[in-house]
Amino acid sequence: MKKTLAILLFSFFTVLTTFAQKSVLWYEKPAEKWEDALPIGNGRLGAMVFGIPGKERIQLNEDSLWPGGPEDWGLAEGKRKDLELIRDYLIAGAHQKADSLLVLKFSRKGLTRSHQTMGDLWLDFDWKEITDYKRSLDLDEAISYTEFKSEGYQVIQETFASAPNQAILIKLHTTHPDGFRGLIRMDRPLDQNFPTAVTNAINNNLLEMKGMVTQRGGQLDSKPYPILNGVKFKVLLLAQNQDGEIKATDEGLQVNGAKEIHLKLVAETSYYHREFEKTAEDNLDEIAFSSWGQLQQAHLREYKSWYDRMSLSLVEPATDDTPTDQRIQNIKAGQTDLHLEKLLFDFGRYLLISSSRPGTNPANLQGLWNQHISAPWNADYHLNINLQMNYWPAEVTNLSELHMPLFDFTDGLIENGKKTASYNFDMQGAMLPHTTDIWKIPFLQAATAYWGSWIGAGAWLGRHYWEHYLFTLDQDFLEKRALPALEQLTLFYSDWLITDPRDGTLVSAPSTSPENQFINEKGQKAAATMGAAMDQQLIADIFTIYLKSNELLGKRSALSDKIQTQLAQLRPGIQLGSDGRILEWDREYEEPEKGHRHMSHLYAFHPGAAITQSGTPEYFDAVKKTLDYRLENGGAGTGWSRAWLINFSARLMDGEMAYAHIQKLLETGLYNNLFDAHPPFQIDGNFGYTAGIAEMLLQSHEEGIIRILPAIPNAWQSGSVKGLKARGGFTLDFTWESGEVKTIRLHSLNGRKVILFADGSEIDLELRAGESIEMEF
């Protein structure tokens, strides 16, 4: 029902009154393991702060520390004739033969080449009788603190990663009459007992660590493949003291009696700079004489320019008198905790700001933070949901520019993917693999077809270009960045499609559903088929996006005409089975894992937008049946899988379902430092959670529609939001009380028509560029 409301128009920006809620992770004991430590980062440089009195460990990371290089490995050996044989097998129903040949000819199988730690900074000081201990991470300031008393005297450590100064900065202060006494040192783990870095004290105030990344336990084609070269790096640590003494030794810098020390750490690599050693020296020279106040203020101004763009409050401010790890334990005991729910939302934004900045590499499977020489799953880039989920919060939570590293990375991957499309498949455009790394390898990997022989990554990444345009309406981006990428991806899928002899439609073949299998008519487990649901949905999506982009830019070509024809002939990726569920494969096969953690056949619902309540209500209902079936059969894994379910539930506009998955994630999916416990640590669950909360508060995926509080649970009785983004170039602030919307402020960047659904009202609006509307309900 449409209601007439009193609406005030404004052409300037005003801010709704919101409750200020500080977001701080804090603990009453030091980190006992890496997953207890607190992360800091500036997009490229990062660290994990343990906060251990007398034996402090600050584990260091840099996003380009990888073994090998871009020209190390060639493509798989497969050619077009091998592809045709695989397709013949599929047409004949010989799925297992197709799986085997797909891996044999087109995959480089098991592969180990990992993002690696930069090493550790150790602060070995002589503290006794430790009392009044507290360590914390202030998300509003991106500063980590460790505070305690030694023999009754105050000791404080303050640590942050500065983007403007490209440094990790540490201030040590004590009132103890003996000051700091001990050793400052740096080292890096061995690679299979071989040293990987050398540390020297250059003078009484300067430590240097130089090395090169190797991977002696490397693997290619499921066989040992030692990698003895890689990115080179240089780390410099300047220790400045006003009193006491710092002296160079063979072990590091010996400190005696200093009551305040400023540590300034810079690091550069051969990945970013040909003359990386000189660049590191120049960077240190620039901050050597800067005061702590100057460095901290520069950091705060820059960080807050990102973080303060939006805020969320779920409860009125109260004293935060419960440590974060205890809050998690309380959840496990059956309590609810709105403060922790909001804290974890803010933590997701903090992690994105800290691991992805314009000009850096995109956030990997662990964002930026990794203590290993050989990390779980190589801490690389998995493109069948994980990398994409890392960037789900970027646009909606007002961090649009932080999306750019993903586009830079994808542009490079597309260039490499052209080689795969041409050499292996004799096709145009670019083929993007299921998994890649910093060198943008474009071939399939994994020793099994169900795990790593999926070809849908390009289309999924292509949607991210489109989403950036939908949120920003940046025509220049659409024409110069998005369309060239979309065209290469579309060219490949256009050539990839074949006619299915069973029904005459166009299908993807071979086609898999990521990391899942089916049981064919012969009773065999298999992965490859003709036109799995996700591939069909993705290809329809990228074709539609490509056509819409051309239309918006007033372009038409032979390719766009061809794609229009192929789209009409494409077999729908949304087909219902006999029980009303959306099919995952081309036929209603038996499923060996009925509760599988991937829900790939629901891509068209989320993060796609082909299934909506307003546009396809029959499929909207089928999504619910599909999810219910997965859950009834033990589905919903930890980490990213649970986070995806929060987003699905929000799109279903089922606040209680979404909230149940939030509680389950808090109960089973968090380490003490709020990192996502898949396990092991994968950062995608953190980003997916933040995106899911935003989806519960605001939805704009239906064309021309914005929904306020579409999936609010009963537990969120009152709250406020400032600075959430909606597609169409809108920014929204709103408040609610007793579950009902009270105020809304809608600002239009470009001028646009929109239908606003809020508090039972359906409001038609048309705003001019730069205009704002405020409403009271």
CSV table of C-alpha atoms in Angstrom, one decimal, residues 327-557:
chain,number,residue,atom,x,y,z
A,327,ARG,CA,31.6,-12.6,25.0
A,328,ILE,CA,32.3,-15.5,22.6
A,329,GLN,CA,32.1,-17.9,25.5
A,330,ASN,CA,28.8,-16.4,26.6
A,331,ILE,CA,27.4,-17.0,23.1
A,332,LYS,CA,28.4,-20.6,23.3
A,333,ALA,CA,26.5,-20.8,26.6
A,334,GLY,CA,23.3,-19.7,24.9
A,335,GLN,CA,23.4,-15.9,25.5
A,336,THR,CA,22.8,-13.2,22.8
A,337,ASP,CA,25.1,-10.2,22.5
A,338,LEU,CA,24.1,-7.3,20.3
A,339,HIS,CA,27.4,-5.5,21.1
A,340,LEU,CA,29.4,-8.5,19.7
A,341,GLU,CA,27.2,-8.6,16.6
A,342,LYS,CA,27.9,-5.0,15.9
A,343,LEU,CA,31.6,-5.4,16.8
A,344,LEU,CA,32.0,-8.2,14.3
A,345,PHE,CA,30.2,-6.1,11.6
A,346,ASP,CA,32.7,-3.2,12.3
A,347,PHE,CA,35.6,-5.7,12.3
A,348,GLY,CA,34.8,-6.8,8.8
A,349,ARG,CA,35.0,-3.2,7.5
A,350,TYR,CA,38.2,-2.7,9.5
A,351,LEU,CA,39.8,-5.8,7.9
A,352,LEU,CA,38.9,-4.7,4.4
A,353,ILE,CA,40.4,-1.2,5.0
A,354,SER,CA,43.5,-2.9,6.5
A,355,SER,CA,44.0,-5.5,3.7
A,356,SER,CA,42.9,-3.8,0.5
A,357,ARG,CA,43.8,-0.3,-0.6
A,358,PRO,CA,44.1,1.3,-4.1
A,359,GLY,CA,47.4,0.1,-5.5
A,360,THR,CA,47.8,-3.1,-3.4
A,361,ASN,CA,47.1,-6.7,-4.1
A,362,PRO,CA,43.5,-7.8,-3.3
A,363,ALA,CA,42.8,-9.5,0.0
A,364,ASN,CA,43.7,-13.1,-0.3
A,365,LEU,CA,42.2,-16.2,1.6
A,366,GLN,CA,43.7,-14.8,4.8
A,367,GLY,CA,43.4,-11.2,3.8
A,368,LEU,CA,47.0,-10.1,4.6
A,369,TRP,CA,47.8,-12.0,7.8
A,370,ASN,CA,49.7,-15.3,7.5
A,371,GLN,CA,52.4,-16.8,9.7
A,372,HIS,CA,53.3,-19.6,7.5
A,373,ILE,CA,55.9,-20.5,4.8
A,374,SER,CA,53.2,-22.9,3.4
A,375,ALA,CA,49.8,-21.6,4.3
A,376,PRO,CA,46.5,-23.5,4.3
A,377,TRP,CA,45.3,-23.6,0.6
A,378,ASN,CA,48.4,-21.4,-0.1
A,379,ALA,CA,46.6,-18.3,1.2
A,380,ASP,CA,45.9,-17.7,-2.5
A,381,TYR,CA,42.9,-16.6,-4.5
A,382,HIS,CA,40.0,-19.1,-4.8
A,383,LEU,CA,37.5,-17.7,-7.4
A,384,ASN,CA,34.5,-20.0,-6.8
A,385,ILE,CA,33.3,-17.7,-3.9
A,386,ASN,CA,36.1,-16.9,-1.6
A,387,LEU,CA,37.8,-13.9,-3.3
A,388,GLN,CA,34.4,-12.6,-4.4
A,389,MET,CA,33.0,-12.8,-0.9
A,390,ASN,CA,36.0,-10.7,0.4
A,391,TYR,CA,34.5,-7.8,-1.6
A,392,TRP,CA,30.8,-8.2,-0.9
A,393,PRO,CA,30.9,-5.5,1.8
A,394,ALA,CA,32.9,-3.0,-0.3
A,395,GLU,CA,30.1,-1.1,-2.1
A,396,VAL,CA,27.3,-1.3,0.4
A,397,THR,CA,29.4,-0.3,3.4
A,398,ASN,CA,30.7,2.8,1.7
A,399,LEU,CA,34.2,1.5,0.8
A,400,SER,CA,33.8,1.5,-2.9
A,401,GLU,CA,37.4,2.5,-3.8
A,402,LEU,CA,38.7,-0.5,-1.9
A,403,HIS,CA,37.1,-2.6,-4.6
A,404,MET,CA,39.8,-1.4,-7.0
A,405,PRO,CA,42.5,-3.9,-6.2
A,406,LEU,CA,40.1,-6.7,-7.3
A,407,PHE,CA,39.6,-5.0,-10.6
A,408,ASP,CA,43.4,-4.4,-11.1
A,409,PHE,CA,44.0,-8.1,-10.3
A,410,THR,CA,41.2,-9.3,-12.6
A,411,ASP,CA,42.3,-7.2,-15.5
A,412,GLY,CA,45.7,-8.9,-15.3
A,413,LEU,CA,44.2,-12.3,-14.9
A,414,ILE,CA,42.1,-11.7,-18.0
A,415,GLU,CA,45.2,-10.9,-20.0
A,416,ASN,CA,46.7,-14.2,-18.9
A,417,GLY,CA,43.4,-16.0,-19.4
A,418,LYS,CA,43.5,-15.1,-23.1
A,419,LYS,CA,46.4,-17.5,-23.4
A,420,THR,CA,44.4,-20.3,-21.9
A,421,ALA,CA,41.4,-19.6,-24.1
A,422,SER,CA,43.5,-19.5,-27.2
A,423,TYR,CA,46.1,-22.2,-26.6
A,424,ASN,CA,44.0,-24.8,-24.8
A,425,PHE,CA,40.6,-24.3,-26.2
A,426,ASP,CA,41.1,-22.5,-29.5
A,427,MET,CA,38.6,-19.8,-28.4
A,428,GLN,CA,38.4,-16.0,-28.2
A,429,GLY,CA,38.4,-14.0,-25.0
A,430,ALA,CA,39.7,-15.1,-21.6
A,431,MET,CA,39.2,-18.2,-19.5
A,432,LEU,CA,39.7,-17.6,-15.7
A,433,PRO,CA,40.4,-20.6,-13.5
A,434,HIS,CA,39.0,-21.8,-10.2
A,435,THR,CA,42.2,-20.9,-8.3
A,436,THR,CA,45.1,-18.5,-9.0
A,437,ASP,CA,47.8,-16.7,-7.1
A,438,ILE,CA,49.7,-13.4,-7.2
A,439,TRP,CA,51.3,-14.3,-10.5
A,440,LYS,CA,47.8,-14.7,-12.0
A,441,ILE,CA,48.2,-18.3,-13.3
A,442,PRO,CA,45.4,-19.0,-15.8
A,443,PHE,CA,45.3,-22.7,-15.8
A,444,LEU,CA,43.0,-25.2,-13.9
A,445,GLN,CA,44.5,-26.9,-10.9
A,446,ALA,CA,43.4,-29.8,-8.6
A,447,ALA,CA,43.8,-33.5,-9.0
A,448,THR,CA,40.0,-34.0,-9.1
A,449,ALA,CA,37.4,-32.6,-11.5
A,450,TYR,CA,34.9,-31.7,-8.8
A,451,TRP,CA,37.3,-29.5,-6.9
A,452,GLY,CA,39.1,-27.5,-9.5
A,453,SER,CA,37.8,-27.9,-13.0
A,454,TRP,CA,35.2,-25.1,-12.9
A,455,ILE,CA,35.1,-22.4,-15.6
A,456,GLY,CA,32.6,-19.9,-14.1
A,457,ALA,CA,35.1,-17.7,-12.3
A,458,GLY,CA,35.3,-15.0,-15.0
A,459,ALA,CA,31.6,-14.4,-15.1
A,460,TRP,CA,31.4,-14.1,-11.3
A,461,LEU,CA,34.3,-11.6,-11.2
A,462,GLY,CA,32.6,-9.8,-14.1
A,463,ARG,CA,29.6,-9.1,-11.9
A,464,HIS,CA,31.8,-7.2,-9.5
A,465,TYR,CA,32.6,-4.6,-12.2
A,466,TRP,CA,28.9,-4.3,-12.8
A,467,GLU,CA,28.1,-3.9,-9.1
A,468,HIS,CA,30.6,-1.1,-8.8
A,469,TYR,CA,28.9,0.7,-11.6
A,470,LEU,CA,25.4,0.1,-10.1
A,471,PHE,CA,26.4,1.6,-6.8
A,472,THR,CA,28.4,4.5,-8.2
A,473,LEU,CA,26.8,5.1,-11.7
A,474,ASP,CA,30.4,5.9,-12.8
A,475,GLN,CA,30.0,5.9,-16.7
A,476,ASP,CA,33.7,6.5,-17.1
A,477,PHE,CA,34.5,3.3,-15.1
A,478,LEU,CA,31.8,1.4,-17.1
A,479,GLU,CA,33.2,2.4,-20.4
A,480,LYS,CA,37.0,2.3,-19.8
A,481,ARG,CA,37.4,-0.4,-17.1
A,482,ALA,CA,34.3,-2.6,-17.0
A,483,LEU,CA,33.3,-3.0,-20.6
A,484,PRO,CA,36.7,-4.1,-21.9
A,485,ALA,CA,36.9,-6.8,-19.2
A,486,LEU,CA,33.3,-7.8,-19.8
A,487,GLU,CA,33.9,-8.2,-23.5
A,488,GLN,CA,36.8,-10.6,-23.1
A,489,LEU,CA,34.8,-12.7,-20.6
A,490,THR,CA,31.8,-12.7,-22.8
A,491,LEU,CA,33.8,-13.7,-25.9
A,492,PHE,CA,35.0,-16.8,-24.1
A,493,TYR,CA,31.6,-17.9,-22.9
A,494,SER,CA,30.1,-17.2,-26.3
A,495,ASP,CA,32.7,-19.6,-27.9
A,496,TRP,CA,32.5,-22.1,-25.0
A,497,LEU,CA,28.8,-22.9,-25.5
A,498,ILE,CA,27.6,-25.9,-27.4
A,499,THR,CA,24.2,-27.2,-28.5
A,500,ASP,CA,22.8,-29.9,-26.2
A,501,PRO,CA,21.5,-32.6,-28.5
A,502,ARG,CA,18.9,-33.6,-25.9
A,503,ASP,CA,16.9,-30.4,-26.2
A,504,GLY,CA,18.7,-28.1,-28.7
A,505,THR,CA,19.6,-25.4,-26.1
A,506,LEU,CA,23.0,-23.8,-25.6
A,507,VAL,CA,24.9,-25.2,-22.6
A,508,SER,CA,28.3,-25.0,-20.9
A,509,ALA,CA,30.3,-28.2,-21.4
A,510,PRO,CA,32.1,-29.6,-19.5
A,511,SER,CA,30.3,-28.0,-16.6
A,512,THR,CA,30.8,-28.6,-12.8
A,513,SER,CA,29.2,-27.3,-9.7
A,514,PRO,CA,32.0,-26.0,-7.5
A,515,GLU,CA,33.4,-28.7,-5.1
A,516,ASN,CA,30.3,-30.9,-5.4
A,517,GLN,CA,29.4,-34.2,-7.2
A,518,PHE,CA,26.3,-36.0,-8.4
A,519,ILE,CA,25.4,-39.7,-8.9
A,520,ASN,CA,24.7,-40.4,-12.6
A,521,GLU,CA,22.3,-42.9,-14.1
A,522,LYS,CA,25.0,-45.6,-13.8
A,523,GLY,CA,25.3,-45.1,-10.1
A,524,GLN,CA,28.7,-43.4,-10.4
A,525,LYS,CA,29.9,-40.3,-8.6
A,526,ALA,CA,30.9,-37.6,-11.1
A,527,ALA,CA,31.5,-33.9,-11.4
A,528,ALA,CA,31.3,-32.9,-15.0
A,529,THR,CA,28.1,-32.6,-16.9
A,530,MET,CA,26.4,-30.5,-19.6
A,531,GLY,CA,25.0,-27.2,-18.3
A,532,ALA,CA,25.3,-27.3,-14.5
A,533,ALA,CA,22.9,-24.7,-12.9
A,534,MET,CA,25.6,-22.3,-11.7
A,535,ASP,CA,27.4,-22.2,-15.1
A,536,GLN,CA,24.1,-21.5,-16.9
A,537,GLN,CA,23.2,-18.8,-14.4
A,538,LEU,CA,26.6,-17.2,-14.6
A,539,ILE,CA,26.7,-17.2,-18.4
A,540,ALA,CA,23.2,-15.7,-18.5
A,541,ASP,CA,24.3,-13.1,-16.0
A,542,ILE,CA,27.5,-12.0,-17.8
A,543,PHE,CA,25.6,-11.9,-21.1
A,544,THR,CA,22.9,-9.8,-19.6
A,545,ILE,CA,25.4,-7.5,-18.0
A,546,TYR,CA,27.4,-7.1,-21.2
A,547,LEU,CA,24.2,-6.2,-23.2
A,548,LYS,CA,23.0,-3.7,-20.5
A,549,SER,CA,26.5,-2.1,-20.4
A,550,ASN,CA,26.5,-1.6,-24.2
A,551,GLU,CA,23.0,-0.2,-24.1
A,552,LEU,CA,23.9,2.3,-21.4
A,553,LEU,CA,26.9,3.4,-23.4
A,554,GLY,CA,24.9,3.6,-26.7
A,555,LYS,CA,27.1,0.9,-28.3
A,556,ARG,CA,26.1,-2.0,-30.6
A,557,SER,CA,28.3,-4.5,-32.4
